[in-house]
XYZ file of C-alpha atoms in Angstrom:
373
model
C -48.197 -7.345 2.189
C -46.056 -5.920 -0.644
C -43.486 -8.267 -2.186
C -40.150 -7.833 -3.995
C -40.689 -8.504 -7.628
C -37.474 -7.573 -9.298
C -33.874 -6.695 -8.614
C -31.551 -5.018 -11.140
C -27.824 -5.067 -10.495
C -25.231 -3.122 -12.463
C -21.523 -2.353 -12.204
C -20.522 1.128 -13.251
C -16.896 2.154 -14.036
C -16.525 5.672 -12.690
C -13.414 7.413 -14.184
C -11.558 9.877 -11.975
C -10.386 13.264 -13.405
C -6.804 12.548 -12.398
C -4.837 9.641 -10.957
C -4.996 9.658 -7.197
C -1.956 8.877 -4.844
C -1.827 8.592 -1.125
C 0.802 7.195 1.205
C 0.118 3.593 0.062
C 1.154 4.543 -3.444
C 4.281 6.324 -2.283
C 5.358 3.268 -0.242
C 4.842 0.997 -3.269
C 1.898 -0.981 -1.851
C -0.682 0.180 -4.360
C -0.967 1.723 -7.765
C -2.414 5.187 -8.340
C -6.185 5.049 -8.429
C -7.788 6.074 -11.744
C -11.384 4.829 -11.305
C -13.989 3.656 -8.871
C -16.135 0.605 -9.500
C -19.684 1.106 -8.365
C -22.251 -1.601 -7.616
C -25.796 -0.363 -8.012
C -28.926 -2.255 -6.780
C -32.363 -1.274 -7.824
C -35.310 -3.115 -6.139
C -38.912 -3.038 -7.304
C -42.026 -4.324 -5.565
C -45.372 -5.608 -6.797
C -47.046 -2.489 -5.506
C -44.837 -0.253 -7.597
C -42.313 0.924 -4.967
C -38.681 1.172 -5.778
C -35.350 1.632 -3.941
C -31.780 2.324 -5.067
C -28.628 1.410 -3.216
C -24.982 1.323 -4.071
C -21.609 0.188 -2.947
C -18.116 0.498 -4.439
C -14.681 -0.938 -4.795
C -11.337 0.874 -5.246
C -8.535 -0.748 -7.317
C -9.950 -4.284 -6.995
C -13.059 -6.178 -5.950
C -15.763 -4.659 -8.213
C -16.403 -7.803 -10.329
C -16.388 -10.008 -7.205
C -19.033 -7.837 -5.562
C -21.185 -7.928 -8.648
C -20.840 -11.685 -9.088
C -21.735 -12.356 -5.421
C -24.742 -10.066 -5.589
C -26.052 -11.763 -8.721
C -25.856 -15.205 -6.865
C -27.712 -14.110 -3.719
C -30.253 -11.528 -5.014
C -32.726 -14.148 -6.198
C -33.273 -14.973 -2.445
C -35.005 -11.550 -2.166
C -37.669 -12.347 -4.782
C -41.105 -12.714 -3.189
C -40.039 -11.382 0.176
C -41.624 -8.537 2.167
C -39.248 -5.539 1.680
C -40.174 -4.308 5.160
C -38.237 -7.161 6.867
C -34.781 -5.615 6.266
C -33.003 -7.185 9.290
C -34.290 -10.666 8.424
C -33.429 -10.166 4.798
C -29.824 -9.125 5.632
C -29.428 -12.354 7.644
C -30.904 -14.378 4.835
C -28.480 -12.935 2.327
C -25.491 -13.570 4.687
C -26.554 -17.219 4.977
C -27.019 -17.502 1.227
C -23.361 -16.868 0.808
C -22.128 -18.263 4.110
C -19.322 -20.264 2.571
C -17.374 -17.053 1.673
C -17.811 -15.495 5.129
C -19.420 -12.518 6.781
C -17.104 -9.724 5.773
C -15.205 -8.367 2.803
C -16.626 -8.646 -0.739
C -19.479 -10.874 0.343
C -21.061 -8.378 2.804
C -20.113 -5.438 0.510
C -22.288 -7.082 -2.150
C -25.122 -7.321 0.420
C -24.613 -3.673 1.294
C -25.932 -2.348 -2.019
C -29.095 -4.470 -1.674
C -29.528 -3.413 1.981
C -29.153 0.264 1.177
C -31.693 -0.149 -1.637
C -34.208 -1.730 0.843
C -33.726 1.203 3.257
C -34.132 3.697 0.409
C -37.355 1.956 -0.625
C -38.732 1.995 2.856
C -38.029 5.716 3.272
C -39.437 6.557 -0.156
C -42.574 4.600 0.594
C -42.981 6.604 3.827
C -42.345 9.833 1.928
C -39.445 10.714 4.265
C -35.735 11.376 3.801
C -33.891 8.394 5.231
C -32.518 10.389 8.183
C -36.073 11.291 9.222
C -37.182 7.710 8.961
C -34.337 6.673 11.176
C -34.995 9.495 13.643
C -32.824 12.499 12.904
C -31.133 14.531 15.621
C -30.300 17.399 13.171
C -31.054 18.580 9.621
C -27.414 19.291 8.729
C -24.064 17.738 9.558
C -20.561 19.159 9.783
C -18.485 18.281 6.736
C -14.800 18.328 5.803
C -13.247 17.811 2.349
C -10.727 15.082 1.497
C -10.755 15.008 -2.360
C -8.398 18.013 -2.725
C -5.672 16.931 -0.231
C -3.918 13.958 -1.805
C -0.108 13.467 -1.850
C 0.157 13.528 -5.625
C -0.819 17.251 -5.551
C 1.863 19.872 -4.794
C 1.126 21.779 -1.514
C 0.217 24.892 -3.448
C -2.497 22.968 -5.257
C -3.637 21.428 -1.966
C -4.026 24.957 -0.534
C -5.874 26.180 -3.600
C -8.238 23.260 -3.399
C -8.804 23.831 0.271
C -9.449 27.523 -0.140
C -11.928 26.906 -2.925
C -13.830 24.289 -0.960
C -14.008 26.415 2.115
C -15.443 29.192 -0.065
C -18.099 26.716 -1.296
C -19.219 26.091 2.268
C -17.220 23.039 3.382
C -16.416 23.217 7.143
C -12.929 21.534 7.477
C -10.053 20.261 5.427
C -8.262 16.898 5.561
C -4.870 16.339 3.885
C -2.898 13.202 3.364
C 0.401 12.475 5.154
C 2.523 9.341 5.302
C 5.195 10.504 2.871
C 8.347 8.410 3.091
C 10.143 11.546 4.294
C 8.503 12.730 7.533
C 9.921 16.208 7.113
C 7.977 16.577 3.886
C 4.764 15.756 5.750
C 5.488 18.249 8.483
C 6.361 20.989 6.019
C 3.111 20.372 4.054
C 0.996 20.468 7.214
C 2.796 23.594 8.476
C 2.221 25.362 5.147
C -1.483 24.379 5.001
C -2.034 25.446 8.589
C -0.268 28.735 8.037
C -2.274 29.617 4.895
C -5.689 28.496 6.224
C -5.304 29.967 9.674
C -5.810 28.413 13.079
C -9.642 28.642 13.026
C -10.121 26.142 10.114
C -10.641 22.533 11.348
C -7.758 20.498 9.920
C -7.247 16.716 9.863
C -4.423 14.487 8.507
C -4.572 10.922 7.260
C -1.550 8.575 7.116
C -3.429 5.767 5.419
C -1.868 3.112 7.716
C 1.678 3.703 6.576
C 3.501 4.422 9.893
C 4.956 1.911 12.288
C 4.412 2.453 16.032
C 7.660 4.468 16.701
C 7.016 6.634 13.646
C 3.415 7.231 14.665
C 4.529 8.292 18.118
C 7.183 10.726 16.804
C 4.924 12.098 14.134
C 1.952 12.343 16.581
C 4.088 14.449 18.987
C 5.400 16.642 16.164
C 1.872 17.242 14.825
C 0.473 18.323 18.214
C 1.395 22.015 17.575
C -0.928 22.304 14.610
C -4.208 21.798 16.652
C -5.487 19.030 14.440
C -9.029 17.692 14.857
C -7.629 14.113 14.435
C -4.859 11.965 13.081
C -6.341 9.293 10.898
C -5.133 5.699 10.400
C -1.614 6.317 11.743
C -1.153 2.560 12.032
C -2.330 -0.655 10.396
C -6.070 -0.722 10.539
C -6.065 -4.000 12.560
C -3.473 -2.858 15.082
C -6.006 -2.078 17.864
C -3.381 -2.304 20.663
C -1.065 0.171 18.850
C -3.898 2.650 18.168
C -4.887 2.420 21.866
C -1.381 3.158 23.070
C -1.219 6.103 20.646
C -4.551 7.441 21.774
C -3.510 7.412 25.367
C -0.265 9.195 24.767
C -1.384 12.068 22.523
C -3.712 15.039 23.037
C -4.781 14.905 19.384
C -7.655 12.561 18.724
C -7.067 9.251 16.849
C -9.422 8.205 14.063
C -9.803 4.915 12.230
C -12.185 2.304 10.898
C -12.724 2.969 7.229
C -10.848 -0.126 6.055
C -12.702 -2.527 8.353
C -15.375 -4.721 6.798
C -17.553 -5.856 9.698
C -19.095 -4.624 12.946
C -17.004 -7.115 14.866
C -13.720 -5.548 13.573
C -14.917 -2.167 14.715
C -15.985 -3.584 18.011
C -12.378 -4.656 18.605
C -11.136 -1.118 18.125
C -13.748 0.117 20.612
C -12.985 -2.628 23.090
C -9.330 -1.605 23.154
C -10.098 2.100 23.455
C -8.211 2.519 20.295
C -10.059 5.475 18.653
C -11.655 8.710 19.659
C -13.250 9.050 16.287
C -14.854 5.946 14.657
C -15.024 5.988 10.837
C -17.215 3.178 9.576
C -18.183 2.926 5.902
C -21.703 1.530 5.390
C -20.968 0.025 1.959
C -17.933 -1.728 3.417
C -19.475 -3.237 6.600
C -22.633 -4.565 4.962
C -24.977 -1.648 4.582
C -27.193 0.512 6.699
C -28.468 -2.399 8.843
C -25.010 -3.117 10.084
C -24.052 0.634 10.363
C -26.960 1.145 12.759
C -25.692 -1.715 14.947
C -22.212 -0.159 15.041
C -23.529 3.373 15.630
C -25.411 2.144 18.738
C -22.178 0.634 20.148
C -20.195 3.797 19.330
C -22.775 5.998 20.984
C -22.495 3.918 24.200
C -18.773 4.661 24.256
C -19.247 8.350 23.548
C -17.264 8.258 20.367
C -17.336 10.869 17.657
C -18.682 9.445 14.416
C -17.117 10.412 11.073
C -18.247 7.987 8.289
C -15.907 7.319 5.461
C -16.724 8.338 1.875
C -20.176 7.896 0.223
C -21.594 11.047 1.739
C -24.839 10.532 -0.177
C -25.596 7.710 2.280
C -23.669 8.828 5.360
C -25.169 12.256 5.656
C -28.449 10.466 6.644
C -26.743 8.114 9.061
C -24.696 10.814 10.647
C -27.858 13.018 11.054
C -29.348 10.177 13.045
C -26.376 9.855 15.467
C -26.835 11.376 18.908
C -23.447 13.134 19.231
C -22.395 15.823 16.751
C -20.658 13.950 13.899
C -18.601 14.778 10.814
C -19.211 13.625 7.195
C -16.481 13.393 4.584
C -17.051 15.443 1.494
C -15.794 13.910 -1.844
C -16.830 15.299 -5.192
C -15.826 12.119 -7.047
C -19.344 10.629 -7.098
C -21.115 13.760 -8.379
C -21.337 12.517 -12.034
C -23.271 9.407 -10.880
C -26.380 11.279 -9.672
C -28.712 13.984 -10.899
C -28.814 15.723 -7.504
C -26.092 17.550 -5.563
C -25.903 17.927 -1.770
C -26.529 21.450 -0.414
C -23.373 22.619 1.378
C -23.118 25.862 3.231
C -21.862 27.311 6.474
C -19.566 24.361 7.037
C -22.338 21.717 6.875
C -24.077 19.326 4.457
C -27.817 19.917 4.679
C -30.345 17.127 4.267
C -32.619 17.371 1.312
C -36.430 16.992 1.662
C -36.464 14.323 -1.067
C -37.590 10.901 0.210
C -35.115 8.077 0.737
C -31.481 8.852 -0.054
C -32.685 11.681 -2.263
C -30.568 10.737 -5.259
C -31.314 9.484 -8.806
C -28.807 7.531 -10.974
C -27.753 9.781 -13.864
C -27.818 8.873 -17.506
C -24.139 9.502 -17.582
C -23.645 6.761 -14.947
C -25.804 4.356 -16.874
C -23.614 4.971 -19.982
C -20.630 3.770 -17.865
C -22.288 0.447 -17.034
C -20.050 -2.564 -17.733
C -22.178 -5.374 -16.226
C -25.834 -5.712 -15.632
C -28.220 -8.436 -14.407
C -31.968 -8.575 -14.066
C -33.565 -10.887 -11.402
C -37.338 -11.373 -11.704
C -40.193 -13.365 -10.131
C -40.188 -16.743 -11.684
């Protein structure tokens, strides 16, 4: 059997072209976002196989993820890289004192993704094909051009450009302290894009229950694909009440950090669209557990962020999913996803199909090498 011989961990500070603001900034709960902290894991085996995985943190948590990964990664040395499920459990128990969600499992996620990438590369298959793909392309919508710091004219220009590049839908941010500002922006975007373009909105958890009900009713006229995070991410009962009262689908899940937290949303019937994030819930191993539960409840899957990972996972989901298009991570990799006709198309490259760029390596701020003793 092949054995894991080395693990390289690195933190990369990815600068964003402009400071990003959503509703959480306008309500004073967060600062504008200027960078994303990436955690990369590169795993090598005695037989010469390699795999690369990554996770990320926004605004805070990057150093914590790196520190935890450095502590637990030695437990992989000498192990069979095929045993991904067992290794996930081993890593969880290695850091059991800090729990099974949050920064601890987000550190595991980068290692878990690297193991899956290694397995698919060794098989000579794209990850989606290894998992059992239902399709070779996935519907995609853009989020990166629709933030609240941008004037509505800029949002429309961004949307028009992304649609011309092949993106299939547009999501814009709402949750402005003035609800009329939100409605005016949505009305203008819908008018300029037309009724045929799939349009979503995202309140980033900034409405209370009465506001969400009022805004949900007011937004019905725009034929939205979904309303995302109208309430606090952990308010399963409130989301369920909203989902029952509106025609527009309710979407949530990106801020949750475990399968169990998502299961609570599903148990309450709180969402029509489930939005897990593999790096946030512990990696691909955990994502597959959640996807099986979501499929049993006939939910639409729309993974959050990290499309380089999620296009593979969405392609392996039975029901037609969506994948979120962000261009923020482009500088980190040598490859670009193929986007046309409203869909992201799987590459034929094995594994995730991405290679860390030299530019990304130049942004490295922390690095650790774990070897066979």
